Short mmCIF file of C-alpha atoms in Angstrom, two decimals:
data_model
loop_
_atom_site.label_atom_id
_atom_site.label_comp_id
_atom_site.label_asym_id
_atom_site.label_seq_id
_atom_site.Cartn_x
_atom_site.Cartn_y
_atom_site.Cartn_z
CA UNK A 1 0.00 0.00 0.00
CA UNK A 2 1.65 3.33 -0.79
CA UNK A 3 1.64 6.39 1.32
CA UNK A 4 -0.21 9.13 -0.69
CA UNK A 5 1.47 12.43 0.48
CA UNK A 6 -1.09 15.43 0.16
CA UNK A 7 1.29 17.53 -2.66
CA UNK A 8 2.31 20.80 -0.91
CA UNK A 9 0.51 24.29 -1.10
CA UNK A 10 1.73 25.97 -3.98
CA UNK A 11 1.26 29.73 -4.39
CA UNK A 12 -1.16 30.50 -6.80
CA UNK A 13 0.17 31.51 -10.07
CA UNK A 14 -2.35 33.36 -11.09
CA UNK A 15 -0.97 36.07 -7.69
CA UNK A 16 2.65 36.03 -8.75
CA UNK A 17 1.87 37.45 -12.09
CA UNK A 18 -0.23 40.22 -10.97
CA UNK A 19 2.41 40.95 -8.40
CA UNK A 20 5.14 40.73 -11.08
CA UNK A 21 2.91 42.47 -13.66
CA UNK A 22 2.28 45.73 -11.14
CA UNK A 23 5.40 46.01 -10.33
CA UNK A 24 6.60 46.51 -14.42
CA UNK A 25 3.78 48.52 -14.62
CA UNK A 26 5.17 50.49 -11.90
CA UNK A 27 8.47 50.76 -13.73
CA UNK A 28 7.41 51.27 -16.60
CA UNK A 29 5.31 54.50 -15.08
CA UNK A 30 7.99 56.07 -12.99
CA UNK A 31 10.11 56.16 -16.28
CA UNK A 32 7.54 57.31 -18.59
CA UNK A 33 7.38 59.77 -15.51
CA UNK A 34 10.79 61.05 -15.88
CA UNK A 35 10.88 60.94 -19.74
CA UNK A 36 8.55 63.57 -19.71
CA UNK A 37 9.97 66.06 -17.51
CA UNK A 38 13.22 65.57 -19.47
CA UNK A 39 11.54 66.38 -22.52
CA UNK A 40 9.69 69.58 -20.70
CA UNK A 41 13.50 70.73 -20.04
CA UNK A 42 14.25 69.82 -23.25
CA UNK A 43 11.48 71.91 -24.52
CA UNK A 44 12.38 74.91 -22.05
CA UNK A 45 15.70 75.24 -22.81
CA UNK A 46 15.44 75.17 -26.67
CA UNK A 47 12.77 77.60 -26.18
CA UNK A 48 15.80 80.01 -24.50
CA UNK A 49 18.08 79.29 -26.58
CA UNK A 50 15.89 80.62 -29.54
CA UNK A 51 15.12 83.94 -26.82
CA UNK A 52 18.91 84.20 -27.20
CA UNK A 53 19.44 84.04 -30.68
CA UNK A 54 17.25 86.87 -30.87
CA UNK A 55 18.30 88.69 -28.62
CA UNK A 56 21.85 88.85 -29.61
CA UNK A 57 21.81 91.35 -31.93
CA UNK A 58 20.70 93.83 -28.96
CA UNK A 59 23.80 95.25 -27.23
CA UNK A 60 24.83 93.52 -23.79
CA UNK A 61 23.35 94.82 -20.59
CA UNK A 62 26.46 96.42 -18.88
CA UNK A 63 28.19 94.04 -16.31
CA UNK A 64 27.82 95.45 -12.77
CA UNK A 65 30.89 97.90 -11.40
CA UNK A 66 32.19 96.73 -8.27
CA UNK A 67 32.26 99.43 -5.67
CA UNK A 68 35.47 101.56 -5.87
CA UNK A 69 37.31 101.73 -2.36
CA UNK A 70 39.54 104.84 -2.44
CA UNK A 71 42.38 104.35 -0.40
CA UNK A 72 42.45 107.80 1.64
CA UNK A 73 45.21 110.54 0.62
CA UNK A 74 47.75 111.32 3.55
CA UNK A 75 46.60 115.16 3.91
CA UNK A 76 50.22 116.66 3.61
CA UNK A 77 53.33 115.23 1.81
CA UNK A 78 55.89 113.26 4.11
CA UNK A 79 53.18 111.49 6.30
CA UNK A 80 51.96 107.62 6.38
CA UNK A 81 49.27 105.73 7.74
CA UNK A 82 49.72 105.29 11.43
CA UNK A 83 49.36 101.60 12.51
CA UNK A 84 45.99 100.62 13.87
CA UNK A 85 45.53 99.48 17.37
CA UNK A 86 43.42 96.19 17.64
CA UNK A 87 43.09 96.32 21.79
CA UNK A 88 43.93 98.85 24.52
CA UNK A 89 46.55 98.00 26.97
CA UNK A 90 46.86 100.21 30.51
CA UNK A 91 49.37 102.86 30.42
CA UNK A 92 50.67 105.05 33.11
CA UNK A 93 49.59 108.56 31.77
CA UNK A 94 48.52 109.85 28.52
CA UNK A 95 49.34 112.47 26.28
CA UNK A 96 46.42 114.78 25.46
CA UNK A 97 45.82 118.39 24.03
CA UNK A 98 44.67 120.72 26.97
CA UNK B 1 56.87 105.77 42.93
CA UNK B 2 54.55 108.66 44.64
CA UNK B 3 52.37 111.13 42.35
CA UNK B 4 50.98 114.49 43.46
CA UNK B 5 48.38 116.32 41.53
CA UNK B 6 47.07 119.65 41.26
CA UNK B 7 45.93 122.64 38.61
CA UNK B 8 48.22 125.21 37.46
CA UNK B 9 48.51 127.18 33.70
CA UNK B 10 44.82 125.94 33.40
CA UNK B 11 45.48 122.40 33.46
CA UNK B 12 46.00 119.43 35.40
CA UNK B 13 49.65 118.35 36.14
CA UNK B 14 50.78 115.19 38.00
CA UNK B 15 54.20 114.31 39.43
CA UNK B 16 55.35 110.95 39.42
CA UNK B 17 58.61 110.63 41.77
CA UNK B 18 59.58 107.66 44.22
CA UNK B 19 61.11 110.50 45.88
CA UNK B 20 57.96 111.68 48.05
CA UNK B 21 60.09 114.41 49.90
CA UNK B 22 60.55 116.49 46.82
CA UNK B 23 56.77 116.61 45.63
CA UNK B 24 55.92 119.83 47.15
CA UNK B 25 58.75 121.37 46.31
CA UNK B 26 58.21 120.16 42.37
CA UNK B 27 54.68 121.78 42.26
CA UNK B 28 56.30 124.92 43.82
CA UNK B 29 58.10 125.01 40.95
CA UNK B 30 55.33 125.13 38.83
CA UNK B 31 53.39 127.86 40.17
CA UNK B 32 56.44 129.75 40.67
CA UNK B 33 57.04 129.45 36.70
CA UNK B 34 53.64 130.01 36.26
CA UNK B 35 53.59 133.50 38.36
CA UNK B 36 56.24 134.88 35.49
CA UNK B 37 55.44 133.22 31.87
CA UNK B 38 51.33 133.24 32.26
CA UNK B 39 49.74 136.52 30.46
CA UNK B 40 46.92 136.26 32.19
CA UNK B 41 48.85 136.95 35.69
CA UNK B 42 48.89 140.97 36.02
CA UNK B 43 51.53 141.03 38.06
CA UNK B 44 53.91 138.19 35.93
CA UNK B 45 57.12 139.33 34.55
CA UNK B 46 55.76 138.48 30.99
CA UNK B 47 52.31 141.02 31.64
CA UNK B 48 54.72 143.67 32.95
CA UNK B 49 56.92 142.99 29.72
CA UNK B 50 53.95 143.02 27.35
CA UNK B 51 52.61 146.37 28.99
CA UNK B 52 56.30 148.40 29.25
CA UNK B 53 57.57 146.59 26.80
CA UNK B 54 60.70 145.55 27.98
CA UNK B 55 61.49 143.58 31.15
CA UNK B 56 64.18 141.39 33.11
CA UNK B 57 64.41 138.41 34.47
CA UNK B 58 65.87 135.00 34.12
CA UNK B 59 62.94 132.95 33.54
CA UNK B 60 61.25 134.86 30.71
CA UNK B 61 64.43 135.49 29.23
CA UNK B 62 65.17 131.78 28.89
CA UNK B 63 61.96 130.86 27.80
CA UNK B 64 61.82 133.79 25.22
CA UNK B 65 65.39 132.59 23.58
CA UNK B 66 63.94 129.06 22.87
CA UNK B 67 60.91 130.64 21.91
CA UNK B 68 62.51 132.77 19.21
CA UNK B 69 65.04 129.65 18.16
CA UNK B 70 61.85 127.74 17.54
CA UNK B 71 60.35 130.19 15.56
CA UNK B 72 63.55 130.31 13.32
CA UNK B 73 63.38 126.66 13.13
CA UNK B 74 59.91 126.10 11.99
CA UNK B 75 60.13 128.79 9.75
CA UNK B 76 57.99 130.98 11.39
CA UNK B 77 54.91 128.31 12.24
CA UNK B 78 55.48 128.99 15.47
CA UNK B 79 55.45 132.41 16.69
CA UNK B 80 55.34 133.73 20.25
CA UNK B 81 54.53 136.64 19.16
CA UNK B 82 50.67 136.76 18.52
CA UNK B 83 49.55 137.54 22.09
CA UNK B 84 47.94 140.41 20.42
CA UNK B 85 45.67 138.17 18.03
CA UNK B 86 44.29 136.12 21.05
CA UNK B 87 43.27 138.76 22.58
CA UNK B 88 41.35 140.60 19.94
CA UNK B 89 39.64 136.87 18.91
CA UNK B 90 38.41 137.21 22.57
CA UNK B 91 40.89 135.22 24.39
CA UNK B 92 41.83 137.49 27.01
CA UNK B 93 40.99 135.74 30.20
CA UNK B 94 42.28 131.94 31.06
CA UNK B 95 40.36 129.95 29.48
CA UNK B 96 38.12 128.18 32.22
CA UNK B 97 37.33 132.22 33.15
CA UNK B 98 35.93 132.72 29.64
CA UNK B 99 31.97 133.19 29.88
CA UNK B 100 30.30 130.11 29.39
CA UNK B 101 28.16 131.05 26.41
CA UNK B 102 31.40 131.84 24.09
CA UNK B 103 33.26 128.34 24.97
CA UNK B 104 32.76 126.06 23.09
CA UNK B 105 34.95 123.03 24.24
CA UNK B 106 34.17 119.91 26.29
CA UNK B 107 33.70 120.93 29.70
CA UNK B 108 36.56 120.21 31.78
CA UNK B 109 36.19 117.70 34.97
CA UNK B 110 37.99 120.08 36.86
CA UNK B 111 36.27 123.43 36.16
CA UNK B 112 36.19 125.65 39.49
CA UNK B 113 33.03 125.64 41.16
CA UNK B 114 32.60 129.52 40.28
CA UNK B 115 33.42 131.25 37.18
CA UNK B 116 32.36 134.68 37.06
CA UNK B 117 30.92 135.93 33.97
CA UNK B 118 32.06 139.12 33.63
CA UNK B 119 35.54 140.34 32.45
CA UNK B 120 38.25 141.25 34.72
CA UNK B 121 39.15 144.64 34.90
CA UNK B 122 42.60 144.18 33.45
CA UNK B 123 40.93 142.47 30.36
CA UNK B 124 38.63 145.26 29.42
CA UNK B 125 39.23 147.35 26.66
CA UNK B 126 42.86 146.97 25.99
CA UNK B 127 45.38 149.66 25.86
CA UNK B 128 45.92 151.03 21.98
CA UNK B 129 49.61 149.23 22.24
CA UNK B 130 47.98 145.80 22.61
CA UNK B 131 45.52 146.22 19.38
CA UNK B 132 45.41 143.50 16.91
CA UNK B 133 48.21 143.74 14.45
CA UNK B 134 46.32 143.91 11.68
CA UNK B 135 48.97 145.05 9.35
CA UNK B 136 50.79 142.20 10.15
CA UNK B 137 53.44 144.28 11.31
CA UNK B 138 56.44 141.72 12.84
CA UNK B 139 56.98 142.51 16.31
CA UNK B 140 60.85 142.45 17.08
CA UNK B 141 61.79 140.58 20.25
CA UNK B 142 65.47 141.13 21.35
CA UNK B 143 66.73 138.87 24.38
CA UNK B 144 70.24 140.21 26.12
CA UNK B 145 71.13 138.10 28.86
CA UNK B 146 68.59 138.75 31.40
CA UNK B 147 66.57 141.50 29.38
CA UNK B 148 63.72 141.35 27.15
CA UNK B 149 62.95 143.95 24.76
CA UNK B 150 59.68 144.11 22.66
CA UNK B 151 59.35 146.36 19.28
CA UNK B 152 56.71 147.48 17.40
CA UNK B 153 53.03 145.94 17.78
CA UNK B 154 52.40 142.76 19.54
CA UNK B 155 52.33 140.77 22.54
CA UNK B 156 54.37 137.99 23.90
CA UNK B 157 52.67 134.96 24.35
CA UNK B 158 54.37 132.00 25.73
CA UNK B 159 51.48 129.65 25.69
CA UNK B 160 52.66 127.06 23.24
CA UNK B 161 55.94 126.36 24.80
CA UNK B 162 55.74 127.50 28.44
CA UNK B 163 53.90 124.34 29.79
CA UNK B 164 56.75 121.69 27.98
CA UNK B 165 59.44 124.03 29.70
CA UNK B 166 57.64 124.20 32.98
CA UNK B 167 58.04 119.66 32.55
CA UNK B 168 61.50 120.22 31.74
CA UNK B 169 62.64 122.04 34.30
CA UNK B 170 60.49 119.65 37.17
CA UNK B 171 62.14 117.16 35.48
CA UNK B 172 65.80 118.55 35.85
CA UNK B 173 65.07 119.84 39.19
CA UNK B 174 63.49 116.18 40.59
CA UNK B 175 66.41 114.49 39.25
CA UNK B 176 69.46 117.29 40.80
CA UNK B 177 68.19 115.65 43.93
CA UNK B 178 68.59 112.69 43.70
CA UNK B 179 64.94 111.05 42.34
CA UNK B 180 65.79 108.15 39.94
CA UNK B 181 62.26 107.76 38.58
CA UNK B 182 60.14 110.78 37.51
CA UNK B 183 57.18 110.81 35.00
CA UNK B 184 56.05 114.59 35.13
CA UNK B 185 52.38 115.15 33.07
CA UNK B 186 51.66 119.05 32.57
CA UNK B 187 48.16 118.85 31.00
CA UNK B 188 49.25 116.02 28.63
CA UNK B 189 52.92 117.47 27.75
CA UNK B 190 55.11 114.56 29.65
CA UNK B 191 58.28 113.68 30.15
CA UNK B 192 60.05 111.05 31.93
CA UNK B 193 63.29 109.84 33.55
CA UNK B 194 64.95 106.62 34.89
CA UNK B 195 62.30 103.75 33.35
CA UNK B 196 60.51 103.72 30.45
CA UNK B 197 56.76 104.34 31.15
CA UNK B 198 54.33 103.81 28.17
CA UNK B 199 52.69 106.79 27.78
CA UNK B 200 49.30 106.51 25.35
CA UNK B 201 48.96 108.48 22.39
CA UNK B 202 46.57 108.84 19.62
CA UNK B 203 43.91 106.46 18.87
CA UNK B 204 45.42 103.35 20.93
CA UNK B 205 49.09 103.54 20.14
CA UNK B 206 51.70 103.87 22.79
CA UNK B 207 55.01 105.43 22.93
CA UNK B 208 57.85 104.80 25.51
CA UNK B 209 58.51 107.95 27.86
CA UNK B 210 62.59 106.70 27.10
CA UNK B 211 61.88 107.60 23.44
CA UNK B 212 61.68 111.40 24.56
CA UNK B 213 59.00 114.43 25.66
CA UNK B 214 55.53 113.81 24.33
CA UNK B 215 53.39 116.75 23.68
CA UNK B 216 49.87 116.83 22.44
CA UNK B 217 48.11 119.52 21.01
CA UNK B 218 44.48 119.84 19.28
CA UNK B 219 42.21 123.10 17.76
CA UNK B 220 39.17 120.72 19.28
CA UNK B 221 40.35 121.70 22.86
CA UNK B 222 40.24 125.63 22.99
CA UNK B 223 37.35 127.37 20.95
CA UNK B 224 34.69 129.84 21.64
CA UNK B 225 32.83 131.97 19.90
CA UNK B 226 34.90 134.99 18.31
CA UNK B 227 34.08 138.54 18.34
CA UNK B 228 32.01 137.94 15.04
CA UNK B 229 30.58 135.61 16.32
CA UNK B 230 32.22 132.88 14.57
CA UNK B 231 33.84 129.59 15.84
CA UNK B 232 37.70 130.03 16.78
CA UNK B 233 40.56 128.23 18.20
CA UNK B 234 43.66 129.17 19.86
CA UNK B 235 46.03 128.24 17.13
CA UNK B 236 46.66 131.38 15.17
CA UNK B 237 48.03 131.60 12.23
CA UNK B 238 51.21 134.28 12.27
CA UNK B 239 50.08 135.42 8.57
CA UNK B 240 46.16 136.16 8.87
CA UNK B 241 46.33 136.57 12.93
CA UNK B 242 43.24 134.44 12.75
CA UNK B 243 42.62 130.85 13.72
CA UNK B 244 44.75 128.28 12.06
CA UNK B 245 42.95 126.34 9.34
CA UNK B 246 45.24 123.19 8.22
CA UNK B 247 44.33 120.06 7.24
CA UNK B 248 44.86 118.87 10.57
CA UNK B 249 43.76 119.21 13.95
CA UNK B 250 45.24 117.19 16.19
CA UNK B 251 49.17 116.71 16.52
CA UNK B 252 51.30 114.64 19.24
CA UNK B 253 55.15 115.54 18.45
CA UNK B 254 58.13 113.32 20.28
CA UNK B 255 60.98 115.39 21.05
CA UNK B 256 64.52 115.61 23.06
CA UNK B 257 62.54 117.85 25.48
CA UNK B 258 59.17 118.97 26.20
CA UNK B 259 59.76 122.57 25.22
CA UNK B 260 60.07 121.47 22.22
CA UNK B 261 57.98 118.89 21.30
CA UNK B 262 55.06 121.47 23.06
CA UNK B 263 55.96 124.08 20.27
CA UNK B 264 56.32 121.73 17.44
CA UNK B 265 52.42 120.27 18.09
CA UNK B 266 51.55 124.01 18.16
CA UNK B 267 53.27 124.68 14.72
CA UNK B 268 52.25 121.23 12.95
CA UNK B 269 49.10 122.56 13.13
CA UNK B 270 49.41 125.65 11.85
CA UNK B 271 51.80 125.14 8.99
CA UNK B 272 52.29 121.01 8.49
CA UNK B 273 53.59 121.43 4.82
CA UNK B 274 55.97 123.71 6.36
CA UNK B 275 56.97 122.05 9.70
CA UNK B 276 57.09 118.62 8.43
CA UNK B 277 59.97 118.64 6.75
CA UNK B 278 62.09 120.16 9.87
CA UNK B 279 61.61 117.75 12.13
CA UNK B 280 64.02 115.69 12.28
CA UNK B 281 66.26 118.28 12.40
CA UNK B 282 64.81 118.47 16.19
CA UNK B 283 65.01 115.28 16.20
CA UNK B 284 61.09 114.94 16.51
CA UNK B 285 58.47 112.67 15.50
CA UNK B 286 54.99 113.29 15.09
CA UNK B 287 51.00 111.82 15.07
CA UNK B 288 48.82 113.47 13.38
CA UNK B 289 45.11 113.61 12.69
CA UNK B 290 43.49 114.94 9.89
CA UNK B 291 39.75 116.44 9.67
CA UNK B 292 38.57 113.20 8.21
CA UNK B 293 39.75 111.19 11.85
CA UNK B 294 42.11 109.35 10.23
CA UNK B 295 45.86 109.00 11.66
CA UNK B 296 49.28 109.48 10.29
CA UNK B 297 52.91 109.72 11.50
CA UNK B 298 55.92 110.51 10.34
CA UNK B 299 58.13 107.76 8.80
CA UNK B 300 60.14 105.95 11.49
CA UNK B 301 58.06 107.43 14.18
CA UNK B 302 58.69 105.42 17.02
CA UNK B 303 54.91 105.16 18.01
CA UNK B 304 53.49 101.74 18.46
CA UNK B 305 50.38 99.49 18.33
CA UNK B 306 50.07 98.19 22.40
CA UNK B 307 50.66 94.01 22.74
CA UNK B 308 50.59 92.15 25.92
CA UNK B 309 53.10 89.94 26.52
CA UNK B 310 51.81 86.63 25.86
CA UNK B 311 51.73 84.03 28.95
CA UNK B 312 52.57 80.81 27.92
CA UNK B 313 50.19 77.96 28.76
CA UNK B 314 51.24 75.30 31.54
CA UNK B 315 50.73 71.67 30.23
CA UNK B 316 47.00 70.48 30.54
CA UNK B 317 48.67 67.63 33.23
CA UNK B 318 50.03 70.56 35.31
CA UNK B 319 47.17 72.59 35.45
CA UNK B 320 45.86 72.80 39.26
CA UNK B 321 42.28 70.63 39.23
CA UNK B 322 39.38 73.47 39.94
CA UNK B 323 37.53 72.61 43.42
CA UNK B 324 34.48 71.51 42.29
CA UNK B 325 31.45 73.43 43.33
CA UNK B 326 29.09 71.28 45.31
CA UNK B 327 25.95 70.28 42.89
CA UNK B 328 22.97 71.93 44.07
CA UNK B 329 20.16 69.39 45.34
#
């Protein structure tokens, strides 16, 4: 007499596919996704670079100056900058106009 | 070292001496110079010169001589002679006597508790010999030995270069006996002797008091309102007889001596294009300020940006562990 073994559970097929399909359809939608926007850019940008064709004949807007720092005339002949002091130390007296 | 204070030529002085028995005798000086160089003394030998126009003694004949010998030096920027000029802008009174509605300088921390208002007799209406000299007329000094001898217009005025004297001769006189650290401070002309005290200058720089005399002087200090009503200093110019009006207006001059270096900061600002160059033939330096704030010195001048001498750092192992403050509950 031989054993009949019930045959094991298997998954149905029928589940696998759908899984499988959605997930390519997912795929295949993300990309189509992102195809698109490059082709908007695409689109943009050409559409820029035919603003700049035209515009090239028109003369260049001026570049911006950058501010001019004057560095300050000594206000006779024989004098130069005195040096700058970054902190104050004490000192016994000091000499001052009176 | 010991330090004694007090007011005298309308300023502030200190003595620093460690020789505490000569302090009184110091500031006696002072006042003593003070009674025969200060025009605004009726009684001084330099009033009684300026009124009979001629006069003797020691004092005013010593300070006269290097007087005239810095005029000839700075070419004429600085000029004793313009007593005159100050008067007739309105100066004719010490300044903290002037009435308060005409100054026009920061108010001093030391101002007497009563200033009256009105003029002194003796600085009323001037005598015809003490007008302005308008013409521009050079007033002749002559100095023989002891005597003093004015011609023509003018007054003697030994403002710019009495006070540095005055800190000279403290100076000399502390160290004849026997003091072998002094740091005397006339109203911000100082001079030292024995170590070198930094003495502040400027806008944060320091100079050492070894380096020489430092004198300071400024048209911000001394203005009021003139006789036309318009704002004046007491820097006059010895070719208008009117306020000085450089490009600069303040000017701290290091010198051999205070005498000196007092009448140089007086003639840098009247003349700087002139004065400049003849400096170091006094062996000066000088800090300026121009209108605009901004500093300046002479090349080489010996004035220098304040450091602190740096500590060095023990180990982190040798460090002493903090007590530790007990945690609150």
């Amino acid at each position: 007499m031989t054993a009949t073994t019930e045959a094991p559970a298997k998954p149905a097929p029928a589940k696998a596919k759908l899984r499988a399909r959605l997930v390519d359809l997912s795929v295949v939608a993300g990309s189509a996704l992102v195809l698109a926007g490059a082709l908007l850019v695409v689109a943009q940008v050409d559409a820029s670079s035919a603003r700049l064709t035209l515009a090239a004949a028109a003369p260049p807007a001026p570049l911006p100056e950058a501010p001019y720092v004057a560095r300050a005339a000594s206000p006779t002949s024989r004098l130069i900058p005195a040096p700058r002091a970054k902190q104050r130390v004490v000192v016994v007296r000091r000499s001052r106009a009176s | 070292m010991i330090a004694t204070s007090f007011r005298a030529m309308g300023t502030a002085w200190w003595i620093h001496c460690d020789r505490a028995q000569d302090l009184a005798s110091a500031e006696a000086l002072v006042h003593a110079l003070e009674a025969r160089l200060s025009r605004f003394a009726p009684d001084s030998a330099l009033s009684q010169l300026n009124r009979d126009r001629q006069g003797s003694c020691p004092v005013l004949a010593a300070v006269t001589r290097r007087a005239l010998e810095l005029r000839a030096g700075t070419g004429g920027a600085f000029d004793p002679t313009l007593g005159a000029d100050l008067v007739a802008l309105g100066y004719d009174r010490s300044f903290e006597r002037l009435d308060r509605h005409r100054r026009h300088a920061p108010a001093s921390p030391t101002s007497p508790a009563s200033i009256p208002d009105t003029p002194t007799p003796q600085a009323s209406t001037p005598p015809v010999s003490t007008q302005p000299n308008t013409a521009r007329t050079p007033t002749v000094v002559q100095v023989d030995a002891e005597r003093v001898t004015l011609l023509g217009p003018g007054h003697l005025d030994l403002g710019g270069i009495a006070k540095g004297y005055a800190v000279d001769r403290v100076v000399d006189h502390l160290l004849e006996r026997g003091a072998t650290s002094v740091l005397v401070d006339g109203g911000g002309d100082l001079r030292g002797a024995g170590p070198s005290f930094p003495i502040g200058v400027g806008d944060g720089l320091v100079i050492g008091s070894r380096l020489g005399a430092v004198a300071t002087s400024s048209t911000r200090k001394r203005r009021w309102l003139g006789p036309e009503h318009q704002l004046v200093h007491h820097l006059i110019d010895p070719a208008t007889g009117r306020s000085s009006d450089g490009p600069l207006d303040t000017a701290t001059v290091v010198a051999p001596d205070a005498a000196t270096a007092d009448a140089l900061a007086t003639a840098l600002l009247v003349d700087a294009e002139r004065v400049l160059p003849r400096l170091l033939t006094f062996g000066a330096h000088a800090l300026v300020r121009a209108r605009d704030g901004r500093w300046w010195t002479t090349p080489g001048a010996p004035f220098e940006v304040p450091f602190t001498p740096i500590v060095s750092a023990a180990p982190p192992r040798w460090r002493p562990s903090r007590p530790r403050r007990p945690e609150s509950p």
